[in-house]
C-alpha positions as a LaTeX table, in Angstrom:
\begin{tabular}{lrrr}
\hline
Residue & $x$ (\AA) & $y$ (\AA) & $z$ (\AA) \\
\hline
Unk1 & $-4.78$ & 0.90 & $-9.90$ \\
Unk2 & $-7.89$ & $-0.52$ & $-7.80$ \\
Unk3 & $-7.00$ & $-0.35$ & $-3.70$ \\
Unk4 & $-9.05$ & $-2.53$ & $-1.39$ \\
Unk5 & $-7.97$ & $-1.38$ & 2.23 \\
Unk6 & $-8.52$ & $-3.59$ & 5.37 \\
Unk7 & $-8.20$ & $-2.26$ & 9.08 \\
Unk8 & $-9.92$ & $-2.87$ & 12.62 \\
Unk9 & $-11.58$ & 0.19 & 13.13 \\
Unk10 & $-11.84$ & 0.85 & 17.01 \\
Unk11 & $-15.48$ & $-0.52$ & 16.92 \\
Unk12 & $-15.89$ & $-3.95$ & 16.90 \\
Unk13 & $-15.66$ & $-5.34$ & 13.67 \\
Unk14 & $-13.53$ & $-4.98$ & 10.10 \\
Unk15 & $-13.69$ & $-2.42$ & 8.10 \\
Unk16 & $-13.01$ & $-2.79$ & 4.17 \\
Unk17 & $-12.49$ & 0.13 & 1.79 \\
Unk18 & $-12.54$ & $-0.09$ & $-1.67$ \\
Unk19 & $-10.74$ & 2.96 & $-3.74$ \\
Unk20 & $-11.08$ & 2.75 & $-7.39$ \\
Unk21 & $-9.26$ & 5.10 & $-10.19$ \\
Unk22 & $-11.27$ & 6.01 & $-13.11$ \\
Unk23 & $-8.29$ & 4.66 & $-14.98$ \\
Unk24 & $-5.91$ & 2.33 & $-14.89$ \\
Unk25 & $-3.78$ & 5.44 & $-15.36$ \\
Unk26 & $-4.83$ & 7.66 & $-12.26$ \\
Unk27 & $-2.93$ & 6.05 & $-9.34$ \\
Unk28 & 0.38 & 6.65 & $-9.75$ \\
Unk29 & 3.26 & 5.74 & $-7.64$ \\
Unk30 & 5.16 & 8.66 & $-5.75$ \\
Unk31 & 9.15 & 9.51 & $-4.50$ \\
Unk32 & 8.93 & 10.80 & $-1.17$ \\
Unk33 & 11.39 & 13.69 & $-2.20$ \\
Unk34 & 9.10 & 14.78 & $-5.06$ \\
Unk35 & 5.62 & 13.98 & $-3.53$ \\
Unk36 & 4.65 & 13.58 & $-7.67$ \\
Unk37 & 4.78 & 11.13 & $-10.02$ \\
Unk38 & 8.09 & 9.43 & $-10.59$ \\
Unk39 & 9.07 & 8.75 & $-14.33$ \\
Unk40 & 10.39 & 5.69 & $-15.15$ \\
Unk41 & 8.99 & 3.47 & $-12.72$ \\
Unk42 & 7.15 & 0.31 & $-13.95$ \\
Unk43 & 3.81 & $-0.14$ & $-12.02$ \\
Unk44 & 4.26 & $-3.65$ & $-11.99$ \\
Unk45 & 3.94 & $-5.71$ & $-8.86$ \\
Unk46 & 7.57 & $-6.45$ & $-8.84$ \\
Unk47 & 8.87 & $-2.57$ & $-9.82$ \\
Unk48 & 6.41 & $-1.03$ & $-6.99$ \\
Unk49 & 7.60 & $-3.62$ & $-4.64$ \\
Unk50 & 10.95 & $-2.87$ & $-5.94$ \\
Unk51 & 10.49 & 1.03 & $-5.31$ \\
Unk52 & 8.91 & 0.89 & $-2.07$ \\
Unk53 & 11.70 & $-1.05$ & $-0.88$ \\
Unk54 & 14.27 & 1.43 & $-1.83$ \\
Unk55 & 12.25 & 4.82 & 0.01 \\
Unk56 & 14.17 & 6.32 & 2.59 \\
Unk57 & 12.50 & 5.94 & 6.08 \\
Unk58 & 10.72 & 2.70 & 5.18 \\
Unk59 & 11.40 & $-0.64$ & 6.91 \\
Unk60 & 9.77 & $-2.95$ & 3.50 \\
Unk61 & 10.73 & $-6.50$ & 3.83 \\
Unk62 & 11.53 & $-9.04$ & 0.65 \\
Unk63 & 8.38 & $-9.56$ & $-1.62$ \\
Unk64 & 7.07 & $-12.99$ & $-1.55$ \\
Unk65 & 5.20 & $-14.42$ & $-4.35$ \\
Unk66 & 1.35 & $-14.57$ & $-3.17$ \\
Unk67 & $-1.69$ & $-15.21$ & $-5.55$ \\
Unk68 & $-5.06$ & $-14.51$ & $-4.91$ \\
Unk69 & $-8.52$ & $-15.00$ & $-6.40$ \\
Unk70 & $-7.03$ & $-16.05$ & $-9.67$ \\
Unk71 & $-4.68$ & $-12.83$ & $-9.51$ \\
Unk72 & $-0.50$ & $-13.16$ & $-9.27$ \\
Unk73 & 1.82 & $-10.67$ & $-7.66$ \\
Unk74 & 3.59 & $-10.18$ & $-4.46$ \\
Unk75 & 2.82 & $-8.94$ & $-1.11$ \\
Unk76 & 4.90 & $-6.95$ & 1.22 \\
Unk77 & 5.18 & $-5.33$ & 4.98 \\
Unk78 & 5.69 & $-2.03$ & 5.48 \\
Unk79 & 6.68 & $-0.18$ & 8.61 \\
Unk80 & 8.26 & 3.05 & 9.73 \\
Unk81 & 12.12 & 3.09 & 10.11 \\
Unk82 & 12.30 & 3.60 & 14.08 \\
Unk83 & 15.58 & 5.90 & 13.18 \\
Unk84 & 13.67 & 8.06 & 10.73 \\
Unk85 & 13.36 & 11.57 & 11.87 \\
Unk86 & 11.94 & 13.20 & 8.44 \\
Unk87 & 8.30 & 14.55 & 8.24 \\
Unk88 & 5.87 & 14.48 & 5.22 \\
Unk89 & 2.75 & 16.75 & 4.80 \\
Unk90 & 0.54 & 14.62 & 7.28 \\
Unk91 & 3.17 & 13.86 & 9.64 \\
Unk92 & 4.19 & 16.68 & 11.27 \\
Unk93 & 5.71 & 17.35 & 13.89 \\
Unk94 & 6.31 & 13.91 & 14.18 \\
Unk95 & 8.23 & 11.54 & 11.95 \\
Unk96 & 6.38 & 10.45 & 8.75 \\
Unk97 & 7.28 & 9.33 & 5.09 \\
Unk98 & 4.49 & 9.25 & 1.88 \\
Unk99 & 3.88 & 5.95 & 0.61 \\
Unk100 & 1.08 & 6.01 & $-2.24$ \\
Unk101 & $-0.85$ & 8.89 & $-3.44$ \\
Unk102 & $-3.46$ & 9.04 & $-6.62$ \\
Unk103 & $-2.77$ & 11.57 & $-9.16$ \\
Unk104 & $-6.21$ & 13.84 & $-10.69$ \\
Unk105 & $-8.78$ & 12.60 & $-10.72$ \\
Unk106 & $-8.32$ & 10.73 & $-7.49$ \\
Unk107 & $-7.83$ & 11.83 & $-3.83$ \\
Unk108 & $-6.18$ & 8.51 & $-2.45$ \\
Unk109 & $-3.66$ & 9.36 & $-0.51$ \\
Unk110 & $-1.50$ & 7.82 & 1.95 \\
Unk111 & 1.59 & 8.29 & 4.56 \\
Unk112 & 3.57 & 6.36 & 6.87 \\
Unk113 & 3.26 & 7.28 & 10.52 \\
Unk114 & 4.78 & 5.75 & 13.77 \\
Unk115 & 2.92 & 2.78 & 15.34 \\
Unk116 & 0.98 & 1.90 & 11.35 \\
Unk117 & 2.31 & $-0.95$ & 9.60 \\
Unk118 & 1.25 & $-1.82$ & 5.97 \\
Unk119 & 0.90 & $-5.47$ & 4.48 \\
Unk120 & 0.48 & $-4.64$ & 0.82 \\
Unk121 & $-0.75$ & $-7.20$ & $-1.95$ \\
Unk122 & 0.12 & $-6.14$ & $-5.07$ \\
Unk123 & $-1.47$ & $-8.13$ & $-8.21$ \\
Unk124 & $-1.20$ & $-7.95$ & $-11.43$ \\
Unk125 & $-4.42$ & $-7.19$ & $-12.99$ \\
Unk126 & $-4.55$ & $-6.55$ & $-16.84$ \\
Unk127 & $-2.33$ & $-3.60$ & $-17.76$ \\
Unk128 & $-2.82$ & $-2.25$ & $-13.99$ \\
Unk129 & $-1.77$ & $-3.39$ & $-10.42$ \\
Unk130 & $-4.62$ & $-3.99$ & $-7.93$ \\
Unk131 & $-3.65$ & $-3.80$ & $-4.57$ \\
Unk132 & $-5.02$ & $-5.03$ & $-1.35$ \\
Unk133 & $-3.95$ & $-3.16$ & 1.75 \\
Unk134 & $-3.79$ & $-4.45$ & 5.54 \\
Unk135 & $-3.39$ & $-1.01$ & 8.00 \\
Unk136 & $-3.08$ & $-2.44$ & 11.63 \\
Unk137 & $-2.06$ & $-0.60$ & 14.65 \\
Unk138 & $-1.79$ & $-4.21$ & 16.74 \\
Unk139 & 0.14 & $-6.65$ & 14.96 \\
Unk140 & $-1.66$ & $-9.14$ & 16.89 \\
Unk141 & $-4.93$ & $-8.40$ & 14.19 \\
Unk142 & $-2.30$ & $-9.10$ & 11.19 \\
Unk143 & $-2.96$ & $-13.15$ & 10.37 \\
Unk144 & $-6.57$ & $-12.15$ & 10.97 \\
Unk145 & $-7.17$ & $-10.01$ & 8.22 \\
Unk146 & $-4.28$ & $-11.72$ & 5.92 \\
Unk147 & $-6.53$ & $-14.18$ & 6.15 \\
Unk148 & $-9.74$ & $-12.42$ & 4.57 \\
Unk149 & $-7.72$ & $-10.69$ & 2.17 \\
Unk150 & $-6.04$ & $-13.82$ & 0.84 \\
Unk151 & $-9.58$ & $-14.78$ & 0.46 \\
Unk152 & $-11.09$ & $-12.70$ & $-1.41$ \\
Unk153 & $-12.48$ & $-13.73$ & $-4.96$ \\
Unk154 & $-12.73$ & $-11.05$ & $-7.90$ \\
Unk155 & $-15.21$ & $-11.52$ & $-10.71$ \\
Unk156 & $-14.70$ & $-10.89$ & $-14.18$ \\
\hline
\end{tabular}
C-alpha cells in the first residue's frame, strides 16, 4: 500500500507526506485487539472500508464511491467515538484506538486520538490499495484539502 497524507501543519501552509512500502505486501491492515496483522481480511478498498467500519471506538461513516486521477475506490471519515474510553500504545492516558500500521519493513504507523479526524481515500491500484489521507484538527480545513487530494494526478 502507497499512503499520501495531507494536514495543516501549524505553520502556514499544507503539508503532504508521501509513505511508500517496498511492497505491495508491507502495509498491512491491523485489529485493534491484536495490534498485528489480521488474516482474512481483503485489502481491497471496499474490505478495508468494510473493516474500519466495524473497529470498536471508531465513528467511520458509509463509503462513498470517489475516483481520482484515473484511480477507483471509496473514501471515508473517521473520528473517535466520543464514548470510547479504551487506550492504545500512543494514547495513553487518554482515550485512543489504532487505525493503520505497516508491517517490516515499514514504520507507518497510526492511531486515533481525541480532537483528529481522518478522511481516507482508498483506491484501487493494481493488486494494492493506495490511499490518500486527510488528518485535520479543524474541520473547517476539511473541503480545503478534499479538494487537493481529489486533485491529484498519478503517472504511470
Amino acid at each position: 500500500m502507497v499512503v499520501f497524507q495531507l494536514h495543516l501543519p501549524s505553520s502556514a501552509g499544507h503539508l503532504i507526506r508521501r509513505f511508500s512500502a517496498r511492497s505491495p505486501a508491507a502495509h498491512r491492515w491491523i485489529r485493534a485487539k491484536a495490534n498485528q496483522a489480521e488474516p482474512g481480511i481483503a485489502e481491497t478498498p471496499l474490505a478495508i472500508a468494510a473493516e474500519l467500519r466495524e473497529r470498536p471506538g471508531l465513528v467511520v461513516n458509509a463509503p462513498r464511491k470517489v475516483e481520482i486521477g484515473g484511480l477507483t475506490g471509496v473514501v471515508v471519515d473517521v473520528r473517535l467515538d466520543p464514548k470510547w474510553t479504551g487506550t492504545c500504545f500512543y494514547s495513553a492516558p487518554g482515550p485512543g484506538v489504532p487505525v493503520m500500521r505497516g508491517l517490516p519493513p515499514s514504520d507507518f504507523d497510526h492511531s486515533m486520538g481525541p480532537g483528529f479526524a481522518y478522511r481516507l481515500y482508498l483506491l484501487a491500484n493494481g493488486d494494492t490499495t493506495l490511499q490518500i489521507e486527510i488528518q485535520v484538527v479543524h474541520p473547517a480545513s476539511l473541503p480545503e484539502l478534499a479538494a487537493i487530494a481529489e486533485g491529484l494526478r498519478f503517472g504511470q
